[in-house]
Structures are given as C-alpha cells and as structure tokens.
mmCIF file with all atom_site columns, C-alpha atoms in Angstrom:
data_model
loop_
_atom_site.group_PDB
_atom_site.id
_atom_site.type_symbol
_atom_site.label_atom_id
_atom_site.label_alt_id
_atom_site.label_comp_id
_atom_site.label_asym_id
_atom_site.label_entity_id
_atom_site.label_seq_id
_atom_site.pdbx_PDB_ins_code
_atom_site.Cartn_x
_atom_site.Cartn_y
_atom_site.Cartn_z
_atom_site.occupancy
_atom_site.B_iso_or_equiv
_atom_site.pdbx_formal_charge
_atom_site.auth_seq_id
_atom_site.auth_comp_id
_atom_site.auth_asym_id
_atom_site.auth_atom_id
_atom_site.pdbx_PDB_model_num
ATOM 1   C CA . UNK D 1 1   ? 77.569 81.338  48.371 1.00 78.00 ? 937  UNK D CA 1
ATOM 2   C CA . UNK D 1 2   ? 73.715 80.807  47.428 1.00 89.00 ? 938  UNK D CA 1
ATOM 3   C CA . UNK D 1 3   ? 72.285 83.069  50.564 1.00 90.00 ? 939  UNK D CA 1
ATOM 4   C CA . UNK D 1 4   ? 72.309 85.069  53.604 1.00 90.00 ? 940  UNK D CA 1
ATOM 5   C CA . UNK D 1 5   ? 70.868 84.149  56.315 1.00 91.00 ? 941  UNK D CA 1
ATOM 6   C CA . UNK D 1 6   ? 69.258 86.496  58.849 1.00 91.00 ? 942  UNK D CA 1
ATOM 7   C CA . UNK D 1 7   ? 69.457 86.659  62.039 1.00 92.00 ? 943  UNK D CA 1
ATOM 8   C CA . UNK D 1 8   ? 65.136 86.443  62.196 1.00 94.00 ? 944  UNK D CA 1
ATOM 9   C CA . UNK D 1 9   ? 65.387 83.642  60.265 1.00 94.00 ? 945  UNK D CA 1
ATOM 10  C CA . UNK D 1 10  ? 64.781 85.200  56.630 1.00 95.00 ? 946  UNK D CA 1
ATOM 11  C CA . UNK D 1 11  ? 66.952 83.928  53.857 1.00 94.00 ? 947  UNK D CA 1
ATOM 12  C CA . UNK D 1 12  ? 67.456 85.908  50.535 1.00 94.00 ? 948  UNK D CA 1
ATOM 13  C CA . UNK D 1 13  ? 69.187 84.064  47.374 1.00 93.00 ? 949  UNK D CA 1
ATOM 14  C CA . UNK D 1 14  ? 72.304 85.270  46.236 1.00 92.00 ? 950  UNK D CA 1
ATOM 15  C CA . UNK D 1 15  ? 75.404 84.331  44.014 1.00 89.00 ? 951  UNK D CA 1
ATOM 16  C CA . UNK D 1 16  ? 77.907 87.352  45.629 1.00 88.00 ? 952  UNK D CA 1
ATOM 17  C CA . UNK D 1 17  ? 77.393 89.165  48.862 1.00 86.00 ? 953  UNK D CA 1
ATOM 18  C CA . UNK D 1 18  ? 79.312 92.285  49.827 1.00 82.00 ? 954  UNK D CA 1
ATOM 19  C CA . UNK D 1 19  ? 79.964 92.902  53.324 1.00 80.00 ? 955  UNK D CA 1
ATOM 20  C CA . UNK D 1 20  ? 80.901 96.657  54.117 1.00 73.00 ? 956  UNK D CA 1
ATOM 21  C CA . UNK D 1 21  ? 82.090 97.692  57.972 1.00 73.00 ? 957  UNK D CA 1
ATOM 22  C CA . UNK D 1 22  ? 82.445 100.851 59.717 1.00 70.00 ? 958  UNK D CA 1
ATOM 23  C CA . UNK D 1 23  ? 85.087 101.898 61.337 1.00 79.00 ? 959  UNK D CA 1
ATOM 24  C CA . UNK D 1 24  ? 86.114 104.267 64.716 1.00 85.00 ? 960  UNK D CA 1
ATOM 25  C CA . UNK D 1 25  ? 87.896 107.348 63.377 1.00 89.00 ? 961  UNK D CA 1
ATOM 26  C CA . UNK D 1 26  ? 91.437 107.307 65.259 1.00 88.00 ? 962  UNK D CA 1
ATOM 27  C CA . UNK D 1 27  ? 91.319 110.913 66.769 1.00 93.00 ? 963  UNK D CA 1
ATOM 28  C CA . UNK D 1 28  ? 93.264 110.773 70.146 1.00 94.00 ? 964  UNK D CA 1
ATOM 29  C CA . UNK D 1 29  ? 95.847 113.120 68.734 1.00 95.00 ? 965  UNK D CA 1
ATOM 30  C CA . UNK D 1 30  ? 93.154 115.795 67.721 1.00 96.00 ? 966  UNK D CA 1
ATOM 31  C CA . UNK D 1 31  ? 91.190 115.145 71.378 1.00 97.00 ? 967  UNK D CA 1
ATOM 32  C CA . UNK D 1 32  ? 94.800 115.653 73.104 1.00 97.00 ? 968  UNK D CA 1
ATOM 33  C CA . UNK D 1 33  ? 95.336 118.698 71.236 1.00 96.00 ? 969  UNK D CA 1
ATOM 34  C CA . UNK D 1 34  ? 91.774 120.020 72.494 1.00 97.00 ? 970  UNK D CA 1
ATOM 35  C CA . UNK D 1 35  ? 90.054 119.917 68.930 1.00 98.00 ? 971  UNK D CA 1
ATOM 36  C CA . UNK D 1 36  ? 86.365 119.332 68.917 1.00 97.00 ? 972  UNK D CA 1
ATOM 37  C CA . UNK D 1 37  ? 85.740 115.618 67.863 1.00 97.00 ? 973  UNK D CA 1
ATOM 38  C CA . UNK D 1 38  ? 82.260 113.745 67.130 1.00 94.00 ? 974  UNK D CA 1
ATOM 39  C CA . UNK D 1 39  ? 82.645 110.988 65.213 1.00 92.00 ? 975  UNK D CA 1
ATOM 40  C CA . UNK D 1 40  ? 85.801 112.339 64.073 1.00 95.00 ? 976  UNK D CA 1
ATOM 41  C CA . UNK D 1 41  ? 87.799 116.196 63.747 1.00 97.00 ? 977  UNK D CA 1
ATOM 42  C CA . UNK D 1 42  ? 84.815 118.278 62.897 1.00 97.00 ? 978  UNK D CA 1
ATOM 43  C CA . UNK D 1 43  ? 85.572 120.528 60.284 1.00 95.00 ? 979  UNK D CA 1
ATOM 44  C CA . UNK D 1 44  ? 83.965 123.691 59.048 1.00 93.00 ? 980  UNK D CA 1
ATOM 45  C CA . UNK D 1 45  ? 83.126 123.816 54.874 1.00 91.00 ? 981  UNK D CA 1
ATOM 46  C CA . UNK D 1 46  ? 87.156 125.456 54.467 1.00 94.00 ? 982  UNK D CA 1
ATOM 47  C CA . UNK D 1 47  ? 87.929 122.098 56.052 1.00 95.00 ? 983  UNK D CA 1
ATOM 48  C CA . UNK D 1 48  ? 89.346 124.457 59.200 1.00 96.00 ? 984  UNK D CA 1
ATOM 49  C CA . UNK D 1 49  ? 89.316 122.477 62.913 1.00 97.00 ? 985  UNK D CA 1
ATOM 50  C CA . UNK D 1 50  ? 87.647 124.350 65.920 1.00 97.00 ? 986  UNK D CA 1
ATOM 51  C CA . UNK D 1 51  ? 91.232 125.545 65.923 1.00 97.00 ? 987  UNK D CA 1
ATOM 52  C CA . UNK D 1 52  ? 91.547 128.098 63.051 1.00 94.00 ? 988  UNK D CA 1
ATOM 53  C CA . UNK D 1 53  ? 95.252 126.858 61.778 1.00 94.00 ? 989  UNK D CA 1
ATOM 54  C CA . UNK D 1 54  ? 94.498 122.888 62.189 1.00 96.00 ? 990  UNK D CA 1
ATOM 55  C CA . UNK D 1 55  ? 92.941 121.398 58.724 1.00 96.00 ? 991  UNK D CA 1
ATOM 56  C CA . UNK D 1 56  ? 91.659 118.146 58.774 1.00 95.00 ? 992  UNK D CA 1
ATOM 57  C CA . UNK D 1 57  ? 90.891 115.864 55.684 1.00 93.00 ? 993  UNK D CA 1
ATOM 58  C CA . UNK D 1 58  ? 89.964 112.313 54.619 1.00 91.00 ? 994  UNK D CA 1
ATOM 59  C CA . UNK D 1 59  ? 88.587 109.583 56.741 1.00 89.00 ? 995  UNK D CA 1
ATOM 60  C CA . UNK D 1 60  ? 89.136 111.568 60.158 1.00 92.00 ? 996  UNK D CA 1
ATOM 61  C CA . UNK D 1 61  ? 87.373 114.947 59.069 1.00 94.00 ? 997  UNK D CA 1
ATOM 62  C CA . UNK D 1 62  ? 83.288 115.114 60.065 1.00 94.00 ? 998  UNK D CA 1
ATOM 63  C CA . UNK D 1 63  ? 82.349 117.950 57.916 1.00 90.00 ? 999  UNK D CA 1
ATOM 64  C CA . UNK D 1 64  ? 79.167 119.444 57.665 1.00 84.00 ? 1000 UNK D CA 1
ATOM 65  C CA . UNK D 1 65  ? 77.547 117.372 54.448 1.00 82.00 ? 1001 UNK D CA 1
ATOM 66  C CA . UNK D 1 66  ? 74.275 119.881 52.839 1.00 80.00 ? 1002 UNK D CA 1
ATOM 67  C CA . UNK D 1 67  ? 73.319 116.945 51.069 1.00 81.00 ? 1003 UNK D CA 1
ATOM 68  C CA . UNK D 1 68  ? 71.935 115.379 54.619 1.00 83.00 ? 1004 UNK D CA 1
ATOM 69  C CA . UNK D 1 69  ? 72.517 118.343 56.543 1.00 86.00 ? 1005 UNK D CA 1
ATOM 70  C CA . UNK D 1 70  ? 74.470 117.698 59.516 1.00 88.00 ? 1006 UNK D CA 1
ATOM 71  C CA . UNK D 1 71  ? 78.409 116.261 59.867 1.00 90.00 ? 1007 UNK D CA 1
ATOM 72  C CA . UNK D 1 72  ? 79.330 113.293 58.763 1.00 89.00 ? 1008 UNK D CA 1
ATOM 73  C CA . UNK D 1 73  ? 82.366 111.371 57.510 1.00 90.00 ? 1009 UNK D CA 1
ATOM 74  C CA . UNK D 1 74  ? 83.181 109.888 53.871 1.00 85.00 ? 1010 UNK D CA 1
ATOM 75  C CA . UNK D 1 75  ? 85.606 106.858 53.942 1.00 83.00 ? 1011 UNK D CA 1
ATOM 76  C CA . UNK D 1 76  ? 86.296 107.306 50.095 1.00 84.00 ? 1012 UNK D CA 1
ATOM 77  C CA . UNK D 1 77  ? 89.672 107.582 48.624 1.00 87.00 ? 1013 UNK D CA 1
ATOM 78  C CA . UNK D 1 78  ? 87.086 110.812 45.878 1.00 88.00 ? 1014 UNK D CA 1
ATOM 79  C CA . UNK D 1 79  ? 86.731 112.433 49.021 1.00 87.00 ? 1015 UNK D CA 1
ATOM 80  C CA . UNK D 1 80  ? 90.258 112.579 50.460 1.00 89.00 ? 1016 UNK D CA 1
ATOM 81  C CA . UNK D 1 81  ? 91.612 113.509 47.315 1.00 92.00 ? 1017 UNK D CA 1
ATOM 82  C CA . UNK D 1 82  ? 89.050 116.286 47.033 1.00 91.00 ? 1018 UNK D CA 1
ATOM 83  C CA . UNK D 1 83  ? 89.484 117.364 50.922 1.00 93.00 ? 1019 UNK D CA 1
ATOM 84  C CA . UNK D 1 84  ? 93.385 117.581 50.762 1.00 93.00 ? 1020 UNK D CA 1
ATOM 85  C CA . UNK D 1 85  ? 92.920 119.565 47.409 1.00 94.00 ? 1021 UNK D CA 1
ATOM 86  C CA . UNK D 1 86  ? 90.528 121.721 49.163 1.00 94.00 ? 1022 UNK D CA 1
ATOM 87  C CA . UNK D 1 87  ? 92.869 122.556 52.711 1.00 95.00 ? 1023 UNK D CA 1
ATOM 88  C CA . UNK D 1 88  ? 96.344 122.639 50.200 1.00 96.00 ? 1024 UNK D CA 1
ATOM 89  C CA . UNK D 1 89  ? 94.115 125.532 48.255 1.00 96.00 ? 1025 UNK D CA 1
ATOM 90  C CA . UNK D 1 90  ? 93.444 127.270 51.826 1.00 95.00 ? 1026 UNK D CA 1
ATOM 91  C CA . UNK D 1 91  ? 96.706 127.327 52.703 1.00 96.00 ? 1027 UNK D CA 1
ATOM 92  C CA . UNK D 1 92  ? 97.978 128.819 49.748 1.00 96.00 ? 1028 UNK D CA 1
ATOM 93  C CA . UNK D 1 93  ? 95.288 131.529 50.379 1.00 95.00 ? 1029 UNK D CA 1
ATOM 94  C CA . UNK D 1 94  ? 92.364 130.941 47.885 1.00 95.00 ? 1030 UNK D CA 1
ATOM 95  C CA . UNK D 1 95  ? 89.410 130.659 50.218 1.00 94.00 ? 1031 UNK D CA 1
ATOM 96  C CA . UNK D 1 96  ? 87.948 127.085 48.963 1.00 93.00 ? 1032 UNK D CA 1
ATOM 97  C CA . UNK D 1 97  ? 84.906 125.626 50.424 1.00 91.00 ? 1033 UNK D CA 1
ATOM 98  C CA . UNK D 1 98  ? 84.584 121.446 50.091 1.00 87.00 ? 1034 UNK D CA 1
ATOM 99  C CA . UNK D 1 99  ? 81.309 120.319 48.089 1.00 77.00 ? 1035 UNK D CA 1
ATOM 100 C CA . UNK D 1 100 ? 81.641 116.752 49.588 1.00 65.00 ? 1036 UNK D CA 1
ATOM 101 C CA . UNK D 1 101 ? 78.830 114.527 48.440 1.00 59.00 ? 1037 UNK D CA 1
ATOM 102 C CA . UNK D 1 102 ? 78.588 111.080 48.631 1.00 49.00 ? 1038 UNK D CA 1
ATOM 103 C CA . UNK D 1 103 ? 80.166 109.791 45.303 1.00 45.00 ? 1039 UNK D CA 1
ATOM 104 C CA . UNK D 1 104 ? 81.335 112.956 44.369 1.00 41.00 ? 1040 UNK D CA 1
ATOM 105 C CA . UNK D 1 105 ? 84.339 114.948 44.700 1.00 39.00 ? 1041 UNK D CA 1
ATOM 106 C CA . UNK D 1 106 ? 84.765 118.487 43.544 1.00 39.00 ? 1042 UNK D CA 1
ATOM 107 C CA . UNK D 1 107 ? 85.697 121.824 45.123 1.00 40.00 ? 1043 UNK D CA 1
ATOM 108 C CA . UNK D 1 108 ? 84.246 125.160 44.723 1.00 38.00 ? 1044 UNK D CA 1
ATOM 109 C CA . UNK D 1 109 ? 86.048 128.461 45.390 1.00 39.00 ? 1045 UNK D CA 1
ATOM 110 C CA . UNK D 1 110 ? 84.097 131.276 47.431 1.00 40.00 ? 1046 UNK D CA 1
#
C-alpha cells in the first residue's frame, strides 16, 4: 500500500489504510413481533422496546444518543457490554437509564 485512490481522481499517500463498513441491523424477528424498527429495535433510555417487556441491546438497539440527539446505533463490543448491563439492572428492578456515547460505556441509575 502507498495510496488510495479516489474515485474523482485524487490520490492521498499512505503506508496503512483502514477500511470500516456498515452493516443492516438483522431485525425481522422484532418487525414480526410488531416492535417499532428504524435502523434497528428502537429503544427508549431504560433500553425498553415500543413493547414495555421487550429489551433490546447491542448492535440491534437504536437508542436515543443526547450526544447527537436523535437514535442511532453503536456497533461496539463498550456499548453492548454497557447496554446488557443496563436491561439485566431493569429487570432486576433498579430503574437504569443507558449513557451510551460513542467510545464510552457507563450506566447511570435514575
């Protein structure tokens, strides 16, 4: 490797290029069960579904990011790990909101 090439033609040197993809959340079975789904399970900040006893977490779950303000998903093995801790703690009954942030993970009880 010594550059990329555009596809206008520019050409910018370098010695390691990282190429990073998106992916299409897999949420048939949350559609199917009548769940509201944009760009994957949206998720309210206890990480509940539209339906009230369906969690989601991880790389499915669109939840409502304050950083940027609107729903969004994080494909980041922080923010699984901080999601699942987050629903586990709701289910045991101590209300716990997600903080998701890009590059952070960390809950916060209400």
């Amino acid at each position: 490797m010594r550059a990329v090439l555009t596809e206008a033609g520019r050409e910018y040197p370098a010695d390691i290029v990282i190429i990073g993809c998106g992916v299409v959340p897999a949420d048939e079975l949350a559609r199917a069960a009548g769940l509201r789904c944009e760009n994957g399970v949206v998720t309210d900040v206890h990480c509940r579904t539209s339906d009230a006893a369906i969690y989601a977490a991880g790389d499915c779950a669109s939840h409502l990011n304050r950083q940027y303000g609107r729903h969004l998903r994080l494909e980041s093995v922080d923010n699984a790990f901080e999601q699942g801790t987050t629903v586990a703690l709701n289910l045991l009954g101590a209300a716990t909101r997600t903080t998701s942030c890009r590059g952070s993970g960390r809950t916060s009880s209400t």
